[in-house]
């Protein structure tokens, strides 16, 4: 099966380039590039073509595949675009038929990419007054002539008078004595200056510290330091925060057991913490006792809808118009089938129907909130015309295909999002198209959004705002009817985008936390490698025999969930994460302050995300439960590979890549018996 699918892919590539001539020999093949090596500047695009010739010097009409480091170089439509500075390599490979009888030749093209020259720089600082013995960290930014920012510039720092103000190599300034001095940052010939006036401490200044006396692991505990003199508060003095720790169990407790930032403290393990505030000659401390969070709950397996002959992809669970509960699951790398399940009784799921479409993969399935229609995404169609299949669910027991929509979706539809009135569908990993679904038998194009120089993986829509996951670009936020930024469904308006250094944004889930009023964005990576880790894994399905279902180890993964405080969309802040060693994330869902995340080989994980969040939630006793779908009869036996979760009516439904559809229930937390 895997070999056959590879042949189909190669044939499609050859078809694009044209058929081989019967007179052309494949002996002595060699590749020649239009350039021997490339020297580029970030943002620059240069044409690149590669010709395949045989031993007789004849041009051979075959497709050429290009491979380049993701996030550093982009090779598309005969152009190389430089995305990051460094020394790289493009590998060009001739794509030959499976029965060619010769090894596919390859060509390596060295690429050197430089950053453009810096034209402007600036120092920024928090609002603070400098006193002798206090310290403030500065930030430095630099921009190129075209207005783009240089990532992570590292300037050299100096002070005009170190007896007044000292500055270290990291840009941390310290007041030494009252007076004035200027701090200068220099980077690639461009300078920025910041003047400082160091004030003398008021006479008889004292500091006090206040905050909670107890809390739970994972709670964000706020502490406030107040400096006063003569009955008045001294404003703006920088505070240095620290803590010491006395564990409740010295055998198992780690040494570094918490995180503190600006007086906001999170403890990872139980014990007593002395919170310290320092400012010049003054110090204050207070103690907080932290107890275990105790959120662990047992998992009860409710039922399984076994799929063992193919890989299972996404799911959607919904209440049908007849009041019963149903689920739809897709299939991956198979024969384009979507399965329809009655899950009203989760302990005895019933597969009652299936729909086969022209595709290898039905990656995504969605149902409108009113249960009126379903949509199946298509990838790998035999004629390369991929698109959407619309299913009428008026009678959910008899799903009926009523429309296909392929316009401008020929590159493959990886993911979709359905509302009652509109459907958002990805097009070839480049953009999303918005369709009017008032008549499901005749979907109508409304508009689209295509973020510049970006590749898209997924889109989720909430309250008229579309959150699209766009790999290295991060999450892209667009007003598609909310109206706050002037957007409508007919005229989407860009709001903002938020990227982080990992550069693998695969899924986004917006969540409004009722207890705090905060809006959090949960952003998941997808990195299907563990290269560079102490345990890299064993490759991709190596040795697996799909006919017998024996052998092989599934591909490794890495990455984690990034948690962004999106309460102010104009100023999003990366505040927390959920990271589990040796596993990587896939799809996520958050409901009632619980995050359900499919962590591939790490299984389904339920995590407490109540209250303000900071630090790594995996270290804070916030993990509620882990479920791994071991199935001896799975497509790959006893190899859990969680794909996607959906909480529904007190249960959690899950698709596992190797074993189909599952339903579990988190049991109420039991109190210990004394």
XYZ file of C-alpha atoms in Angstrom:
674
model
C 0.000 0.000 0.000
C 2.723 2.472 0.930
C 4.785 1.603 -2.167
C 1.756 1.929 -4.412
C 0.940 5.353 -2.991
C 4.508 6.477 -3.657
C 4.171 5.430 -7.306
C 0.972 7.453 -7.610
C 2.729 10.553 -6.310
C 5.665 10.146 -8.681
C 3.350 9.587 -11.639
C 1.510 12.779 -10.817
C 4.749 14.746 -10.730
C 5.855 13.315 -14.061
C 2.478 14.143 -15.565
C 2.994 17.771 -14.656
C 6.319 17.857 -16.500
C 5.081 15.827 -19.460
C 5.528 12.173 -20.510
C 8.903 10.638 -21.221
C 9.724 10.286 -24.910
C 10.150 6.681 -26.054
C 13.454 7.678 -27.649
C 14.918 9.189 -24.487
C 17.449 7.103 -22.596
C 17.619 7.202 -18.808
C 21.251 6.123 -18.748
C 23.874 8.448 -17.289
C 21.412 11.020 -15.993
C 22.846 14.264 -14.615
C 21.308 17.493 -13.310
C 22.469 20.978 -14.221
C 21.304 24.108 -12.412
C 20.949 27.569 -13.893
C 23.313 28.760 -11.137
C 26.180 26.951 -9.416
C 25.627 28.618 -6.062
C 23.489 31.391 -4.659
C 24.399 34.465 -2.620
C 21.302 36.244 -1.408
C 19.900 38.770 1.035
C 16.945 37.920 3.298
C 13.737 38.722 1.443
C 15.342 38.443 -1.992
C 13.989 36.081 -4.677
C 16.144 34.646 -7.479
C 15.069 32.447 -10.428
C 16.270 28.841 -10.306
C 15.835 26.102 -12.873
C 17.311 22.605 -13.091
C 17.691 20.606 -16.302
C 17.945 16.803 -16.467
C 20.124 15.353 -19.237
C 21.036 11.785 -20.133
C 24.420 10.404 -21.125
C 23.825 11.466 -24.732
C 23.348 15.067 -23.646
C 19.622 15.008 -24.384
C 17.218 16.859 -22.120
C 15.009 14.366 -20.313
C 11.469 15.528 -19.618
C 10.957 14.561 -15.960
C 9.887 16.481 -12.911
C 12.442 17.802 -10.444
C 11.748 17.899 -6.724
C 13.419 20.572 -4.555
C 14.161 20.245 -0.855
C 15.316 23.169 1.289
C 15.377 23.993 5.014
C 11.878 25.034 6.086
C 11.852 28.544 7.512
C 15.168 29.422 5.845
C 14.591 28.985 2.106
C 11.468 28.697 -0.014
C 11.572 27.139 -3.489
C 8.336 27.667 -5.414
C 7.382 28.205 -9.038
C 10.973 28.539 -10.253
C 11.966 31.060 -7.587
C 14.173 30.756 -4.504
C 13.247 33.133 -1.694
C 15.593 33.726 1.244
C 13.818 33.740 4.604
C 16.695 33.659 7.112
C 20.433 34.295 7.148
C 22.969 31.482 7.185
C 24.658 28.779 5.105
C 22.158 26.417 3.477
C 21.743 23.901 0.692
C 19.030 23.182 -1.864
C 18.802 19.545 -2.959
C 17.300 18.962 -6.412
C 16.278 15.385 -7.296
C 14.964 13.984 -10.553
C 11.669 12.151 -10.013
C 11.757 8.943 -12.042
C 9.169 6.215 -12.599
C 9.312 3.308 -10.158
C 10.360 0.988 -12.975
C 13.058 3.296 -14.380
C 15.802 0.891 -13.337
C 18.249 3.698 -12.485
C 18.966 5.701 -9.373
C 17.429 9.181 -9.320
C 20.260 11.708 -9.642
C 20.510 14.610 -7.214
C 22.235 17.985 -7.252
C 23.230 20.097 -4.254
C 23.203 23.883 -4.626
C 24.974 25.889 -1.877
C 23.145 29.012 -0.703
C 24.606 31.830 1.378
C 22.088 34.298 2.797
C 23.007 37.577 4.482
C 20.835 40.025 6.357
C 20.232 43.430 4.752
C 22.097 46.352 6.284
C 20.615 47.857 9.443
C 19.463 51.457 9.012
C 17.768 52.247 12.330
C 17.881 51.092 15.953
C 16.176 51.908 19.233
C 16.522 51.118 22.936
C 13.366 50.512 24.937
C 12.971 50.270 28.688
C 10.202 49.594 31.209
C 8.814 52.615 33.021
C 11.131 52.791 35.996
C 13.261 55.251 37.944
C 16.864 54.330 38.643
C 18.259 54.522 42.176
C 21.655 53.429 43.503
C 21.732 49.628 43.750
C 18.727 49.029 41.444
C 18.829 47.354 38.041
C 16.728 47.623 34.874
C 16.886 45.405 31.805
C 16.866 47.205 28.444
C 15.595 45.911 25.108
C 17.165 46.654 21.734
C 15.553 46.580 18.288
C 17.050 47.169 14.829
C 15.376 47.623 11.449
C 16.455 47.306 7.837
C 15.895 49.960 5.182
C 12.667 48.254 4.049
C 11.213 48.434 7.559
C 11.625 44.769 8.446
C 13.048 43.968 11.875
C 16.334 42.132 12.418
C 15.607 39.077 14.581
C 17.442 39.037 17.923
C 20.104 41.697 17.289
C 22.943 41.610 19.825
C 24.447 45.076 20.313
C 27.484 46.146 22.290
C 26.680 48.342 25.292
C 28.611 51.152 26.981
C 28.010 53.844 29.601
C 29.267 57.412 29.360
C 30.067 57.336 33.101
C 30.279 53.906 34.808
C 30.658 55.632 38.191
C 27.035 56.795 37.776
C 25.462 54.036 35.629
C 26.898 50.618 34.800
C 25.660 48.483 31.917
C 26.585 44.845 31.287
C 26.872 42.915 28.018
C 23.177 41.932 28.203
C 21.887 45.503 28.451
C 21.118 45.477 32.180
C 21.791 48.932 33.657
C 22.543 49.511 37.341
C 22.479 52.748 39.265
C 25.759 53.304 41.121
C 25.521 56.867 42.477
C 23.249 59.898 42.025
C 23.895 61.763 38.778
C 23.359 61.628 35.009
C 24.851 59.314 32.378
C 24.023 58.016 28.898
C 23.858 54.388 27.811
C 24.681 53.628 24.158
C 23.923 50.472 22.167
C 25.896 49.859 18.948
C 25.030 47.320 16.265
C 26.518 47.030 12.776
C 27.528 50.705 12.770
C 24.160 52.001 13.983
C 23.777 53.472 17.493
C 20.956 54.300 19.876
C 21.274 56.276 23.114
C 19.274 56.520 26.317
C 19.871 59.121 29.041
C 19.563 58.178 32.707
C 19.224 60.278 35.846
C 20.028 58.284 38.961
C 18.083 59.694 41.927
C 19.238 59.500 45.540
C 17.178 57.351 47.893
C 14.879 59.400 50.111
C 15.969 59.513 53.729
C 14.681 56.648 55.917
C 13.165 54.739 52.960
C 11.740 51.331 53.888
C 10.183 48.461 51.937
C 7.278 46.170 52.813
C 6.011 43.092 50.981
C 2.469 41.729 50.837
C 0.837 38.751 49.155
C -1.124 35.548 49.762
C -0.158 33.216 52.596
C -1.157 30.001 50.840
C -1.987 28.600 47.413
C -1.836 25.541 45.181
C 0.816 24.398 42.741
C 0.163 26.085 39.411
C -1.695 29.053 40.942
C -0.426 32.462 39.876
C 0.169 34.214 43.211
C 0.654 38.030 43.059
C 3.029 39.810 45.475
C 3.410 43.572 45.886
C 6.455 45.431 47.174
C 5.986 48.989 48.519
C 8.787 51.424 49.169
C 7.879 54.389 51.364
C 9.580 57.350 52.977
C 8.049 59.978 55.208
C 4.608 58.452 54.745
C 4.776 58.692 50.962
C 5.217 55.910 48.390
C 8.403 55.992 46.324
C 7.174 55.367 42.781
C 8.980 53.592 39.959
C 11.864 52.014 41.868
C 12.912 48.754 40.139
C 12.431 45.632 42.261
C 14.533 42.483 41.944
C 12.513 39.379 42.805
C 13.684 35.995 44.029
C 12.616 33.128 46.284
C 13.944 30.345 48.453
C 12.290 26.974 48.874
C 11.724 24.512 51.688
C 10.156 21.319 50.231
C 7.478 19.277 51.922
C 9.371 16.181 50.768
C 13.123 16.726 50.510
C 13.663 13.357 48.796
C 11.640 13.952 45.626
C 11.323 17.747 45.418
C 13.524 19.450 42.784
C 15.866 22.289 43.626
C 14.348 24.880 41.272
C 10.658 24.597 42.016
C 8.974 27.761 40.796
C 9.032 30.821 38.568
C 8.714 34.480 39.550
C 8.295 37.427 37.217
C 7.562 40.954 38.396
C 6.112 39.716 41.696
C 3.903 37.116 39.978
C 4.867 33.715 41.349
C 3.981 30.144 40.356
C 5.101 27.156 42.408
C 5.680 23.837 40.685
C 5.870 21.580 43.757
C 4.428 21.763 47.273
C 6.373 23.369 50.112
C 7.127 26.698 51.789
C 8.465 29.526 49.653
C 10.119 32.688 50.975
C 9.411 35.436 48.444
C 12.181 38.059 48.365
C 12.041 41.641 47.070
C 15.296 43.611 46.744
C 15.858 47.280 45.904
C 19.283 48.793 46.532
C 20.026 48.572 50.279
C 16.476 47.442 51.104
C 15.022 43.956 51.269
C 11.699 42.455 52.311
C 10.374 38.927 52.502
C 7.203 37.008 53.124
C 6.316 33.309 53.187
C 3.657 31.398 51.267
C 2.729 27.762 51.815
C 1.881 25.871 48.641
C -0.203 22.677 48.686
C -0.583 19.998 45.970
C -3.086 20.857 43.269
C -4.580 17.325 43.338
C -6.460 17.384 40.045
C -5.676 13.839 38.856
C -8.765 11.869 37.828
C -9.251 8.309 36.673
C -10.180 7.518 33.075
C -13.037 5.188 32.169
C -13.073 3.777 28.643
C -16.622 4.110 27.347
C -16.234 2.493 23.934
C -14.324 2.130 20.685
C -15.242 2.299 17.035
C -12.413 0.180 15.705
C -10.754 1.052 12.385
C -7.792 -1.255 11.873
C -7.305 -1.524 8.104
C -6.393 2.147 7.451
C -5.190 5.187 9.359
C -7.879 7.363 10.967
C -7.729 11.156 10.711
C -10.045 13.785 12.205
C -13.466 13.524 13.854
C -16.565 15.567 14.565
C -19.235 14.612 17.097
C -22.675 16.226 16.879
C -26.330 15.938 17.805
C -28.403 15.052 14.769
C -31.707 16.620 13.840
C -33.358 13.470 15.244
C -31.875 14.083 18.720
C -29.400 11.194 18.594
C -25.629 11.586 18.837
C -23.391 10.918 15.857
C -19.735 11.101 14.864
C -17.923 11.318 11.542
C -14.304 10.192 11.129
C -11.943 10.588 8.200
C -9.191 8.356 6.859
C -5.592 9.143 5.965
C -3.485 7.814 3.096
C -6.168 5.291 2.150
C -9.062 5.245 -0.323
C -11.015 8.391 0.511
C -13.629 7.005 2.915
C -15.434 8.868 5.696
C -17.215 6.798 8.348
C -20.531 7.681 10.029
C -21.127 6.419 13.583
C -24.080 6.391 15.960
C -22.492 7.167 19.347
C -25.665 7.720 21.370
C -24.583 4.714 23.422
C -20.829 5.249 23.590
C -20.300 1.745 24.953
C -21.682 0.274 21.748
C -20.813 2.619 18.887
C -22.467 1.602 15.631
C -20.882 2.165 12.227
C -24.015 2.711 10.150
C -22.758 4.264 6.918
C -19.741 5.425 4.922
C -19.095 7.716 1.984
C -16.207 7.234 -0.423
C -14.882 10.207 -2.368
C -12.159 10.608 -4.975
C -9.225 11.116 -2.608
C -6.521 9.277 -0.760
C -7.067 11.302 2.397
C -10.197 12.716 3.985
C -8.134 14.724 6.425
C -10.850 16.851 7.990
C -14.554 16.430 8.689
C -16.830 19.110 10.104
C -20.552 19.511 10.827
C -22.427 22.806 11.035
C -23.557 23.706 14.584
C -27.212 23.206 13.596
C -26.456 19.699 12.270
C -27.754 20.657 8.818
C -24.734 19.626 6.758
C -21.315 17.997 6.937
C -18.229 18.691 4.864
C -15.456 16.266 3.905
C -12.084 17.601 2.797
C -10.253 15.914 -0.077
C -6.544 15.410 -0.732
C -4.818 13.200 -3.283
C -7.628 12.969 -5.844
C -6.897 10.840 -8.911
C -7.245 13.836 -11.237
C -5.503 16.253 -8.813
C -8.748 18.270 -8.637
C -9.236 18.320 -4.901
C -12.000 20.131 -3.110
C -14.954 19.722 -0.778
C -17.772 17.203 -0.569
C -20.966 18.540 1.021
C -23.226 16.042 2.793
C -26.892 16.670 3.613
C -27.682 15.567 7.185
C -31.428 16.315 7.153
C -31.778 12.608 7.857
C -28.552 11.870 9.773
C -29.110 8.117 9.399
C -28.989 8.508 5.632
C -26.245 11.029 4.802
C -26.445 12.130 1.178
C -23.812 13.854 -0.947
C -25.494 16.939 -2.422
C -22.578 18.964 -3.773
C -18.919 19.022 -4.699
C -17.027 22.302 -4.655
C -13.673 22.390 -6.409
C -13.241 25.973 -7.633
C -9.809 27.281 -6.653
C -9.303 24.290 -4.322
C -7.291 22.075 -6.670
C -4.185 22.086 -4.476
C -5.913 20.010 -1.808
C -8.125 20.931 1.129
C -6.327 20.044 4.334
C -8.732 21.586 6.841
C -12.119 23.314 6.993
C -14.307 25.137 9.513
C -18.101 25.124 9.326
C -20.596 27.615 10.730
C -24.342 27.492 10.077
C -24.111 30.003 7.254
C -20.526 29.890 6.023
C -17.745 27.429 5.331
C -14.035 28.230 5.548
C -11.895 25.924 3.389
C -8.135 25.864 2.943
C -6.849 26.009 -0.611
C -3.583 24.266 -1.375
C -1.956 25.378 1.872
C -1.947 28.962 0.592
C -5.162 30.662 1.755
C -8.709 30.041 2.949
C -11.823 30.509 0.841
C -15.173 31.474 2.412
C -18.347 29.921 0.977
C -21.996 30.825 1.531
C -23.806 27.653 2.688
C -27.379 28.929 2.774
C -28.055 26.476 -0.072
C -25.882 23.460 0.694
C -26.513 21.978 -2.738
C -24.991 25.078 -4.315
C -22.143 26.549 -2.206
C -21.337 30.084 -3.333
C -17.967 31.832 -3.209
C -18.033 34.892 -0.940
C -14.446 35.969 -0.286
C -11.020 34.727 0.751
C -7.985 35.660 2.810
C -4.401 35.002 1.736
C -1.683 36.171 4.103
C 1.405 37.344 2.177
C 4.389 34.980 1.953
C 2.806 32.449 4.281
C 1.716 28.798 4.256
C -1.499 27.878 6.074
C -2.398 24.648 7.861
C -5.668 25.250 9.708
C -8.343 27.839 10.507
C -10.691 28.174 13.501
C -13.454 30.792 13.685
C -14.903 32.224 16.904
C -17.090 35.315 17.393
C -16.477 36.550 13.840
C -12.691 36.244 14.131
C -10.676 33.737 12.116
C -7.508 32.327 13.683
C -5.381 30.644 11.026
C -2.307 28.581 11.876
C 0.412 29.479 9.390
C 3.610 27.638 10.362
C 6.530 30.097 10.648
C 4.199 33.090 10.371
C 2.486 31.962 13.568
C -1.217 32.578 14.134
C -2.875 35.085 11.779
C -5.957 36.844 13.161
C -8.568 38.242 10.755
C -11.877 40.036 11.348
C -14.421 38.080 9.273
C -17.570 39.608 10.730
C -16.780 40.589 14.299
C -16.683 44.197 13.134
C -14.313 45.622 15.744
C -11.668 46.103 13.065
C -14.110 46.807 10.247
C -14.160 43.299 8.819
C -17.123 41.541 7.264
C -17.621 38.098 5.775
C -17.413 39.719 2.334
C -14.365 41.821 3.232
C -12.022 40.116 5.742
C -9.706 42.569 7.536
C -6.311 41.618 8.966
C -6.025 42.265 12.709
C -2.637 40.946 13.800
C -0.350 37.971 13.727
C 1.730 36.416 16.467
C 4.753 34.240 15.785
C 7.160 32.496 18.120
C 10.676 31.135 17.511
C 9.663 27.464 17.107
C 8.035 28.355 13.773
C 5.703 25.369 13.468
C 2.220 26.720 14.283
C -0.134 23.887 13.349
C -3.340 24.472 15.349
C -4.980 27.365 17.203
C -7.821 27.318 19.716
C -9.184 30.581 21.227
C -10.657 30.322 24.721
C -12.391 32.840 26.988
C -11.700 32.050 30.635
C -14.783 32.972 32.664
C -13.044 33.145 36.057
C -10.573 35.829 34.964
C -12.131 37.304 31.823
C -8.907 36.619 29.975
C -8.741 35.397 26.395
C -6.113 32.745 25.832
C -4.901 31.400 22.506
C -3.658 27.821 22.665
C -1.242 27.277 19.779
C 0.089 23.824 18.959
C 3.298 22.910 17.139
C 3.608 20.050 14.709
C 7.185 18.840 14.276
C 7.499 15.330 12.886
C 11.087 14.826 13.896
C 13.175 14.734 17.048
C 16.439 15.568 15.316
C 19.071 16.707 17.804
C 17.332 15.210 20.849
C 19.014 12.562 22.990
C 16.327 10.138 21.797
C 15.595 10.898 18.149
C 13.167 8.041 17.534
C 13.300 5.427 14.815
C 12.254 7.136 11.608
C 8.955 6.892 9.768
C 7.035 3.587 9.813
C 10.236 1.711 9.043
C 9.750 -2.003 8.477
C 5.953 -1.865 8.713
C 4.099 -4.400 6.554
C 0.556 -3.111 5.869
C -0.577 -6.519 4.629
C 0.216 -8.313 7.876
C 0.108 -5.301 10.209
C 3.418 -6.365 11.692
C 6.703 -4.637 12.299
C 7.579 -0.986 12.148
C 7.729 1.910 14.565
C 5.734 5.063 13.905
C 7.486 8.331 13.209
C 8.620 10.456 16.179
C 7.282 13.915 16.976
C 8.127 16.948 19.082
C 6.779 20.421 19.867
C 4.414 21.763 22.504
C 1.411 23.983 23.254
C 2.130 27.725 23.429
C -0.340 29.719 25.539
C -0.801 33.346 24.512
C -2.637 35.976 26.577
C -4.788 37.472 23.823
C -7.019 39.613 26.042
C -5.650 42.690 24.268
C -5.379 41.613 20.618
C -3.144 44.595 19.917
C -0.602 43.359 22.480
C -0.569 39.541 22.712
C 1.831 38.083 25.277
C 3.355 34.593 25.359
C 2.729 33.644 29.009
C 2.808 29.852 29.403
C 3.221 26.500 27.716
C 2.451 22.819 28.061
C 5.467 20.742 27.084
C 5.918 17.002 27.559
C 9.328 15.460 26.790
C 9.668 13.028 23.862
C 6.236 13.661 22.352
C 4.743 16.252 20.016
C 1.320 17.853 19.756
C -1.421 17.572 17.174
C -5.009 18.850 17.630
C -6.399 20.588 20.726
C -9.716 21.543 22.340
C -10.365 23.622 25.475
C -13.613 23.507 27.452
C -14.561 24.321 31.052
C -10.948 25.186 31.972
C -9.647 21.829 30.740
C -7.363 21.512 27.726
C -7.588 18.250 25.814
C -4.580 17.772 23.553
C -3.741 14.893 21.246
C -0.046 14.348 21.838
C 0.619 11.772 19.124
C 2.592 8.906 20.768
C 2.011 10.631 24.121
C -1.717 9.922 23.899
C -4.645 12.131 24.859
C -3.787 14.462 27.735
C -6.243 16.440 29.871
C -4.757 19.512 31.583
C -6.181 21.977 34.114
C -5.955 25.470 32.575
C -7.979 27.320 35.205
C -6.839 30.697 36.541
C -4.018 32.877 35.264
C -1.323 30.850 33.560
C 2.463 31.135 33.660
C 5.329 28.709 33.107
C 5.183 25.084 31.982
C 1.863 23.582 33.078
C 3.314 20.067 32.838
C 5.541 20.828 35.844
C 2.815 22.313 38.050
C 0.605 19.370 38.934
C -1.985 20.500 36.380
C -2.139 17.211 34.448
C -5.543 15.643 35.071
C -5.309 12.430 33.063
C -3.498 10.656 30.227
C -5.110 8.088 27.953
C -3.150 6.002 25.451
C -5.173 3.922 22.997
C -3.332 0.614 23.059
C -5.018 -1.730 20.592
C -3.485 -5.124 19.721
C -5.605 -5.164 16.548
C -4.773 -1.613 15.434
C -3.334 -0.699 12.037
C -0.013 -0.588 13.866
C -0.579 -2.897 16.811
C -0.322 -1.417 20.312
C 1.114 1.890 19.091
C -1.056 4.755 20.393
C -1.064 7.828 18.160
C -3.644 10.373 19.290
C -4.907 12.562 16.439
C -7.762 14.744 17.685
C -10.010 15.188 20.768
C -13.516 16.589 21.203
C -15.307 16.856 24.562
C -19.004 16.177 24.125
C -21.833 15.780 26.653
C -19.618 14.700 29.540
C -17.402 12.414 27.480
C -14.241 12.957 25.474
C -14.144 11.497 21.992
C -10.775 10.824 20.396
C -9.486 9.621 17.060
C -6.341 7.539 17.161
C -4.305 7.320 13.963
C -3.861 3.559 14.338
C -7.084 2.339 15.952
C -10.076 4.540 15.080
C -12.622 6.258 17.307
C -12.636 6.122 21.116
C -14.768 7.567 23.884
C -13.574 8.023 27.452
C -14.920 9.675 30.581
C -13.038 11.440 33.350
C -14.353 10.094 36.635
C -14.990 12.467 39.540
C -11.931 12.950 41.708
C -12.065 10.604 44.675
C -11.070 11.746 48.154
C -8.412 9.658 49.872
C -9.654 7.239 52.520
C -8.031 7.873 55.906
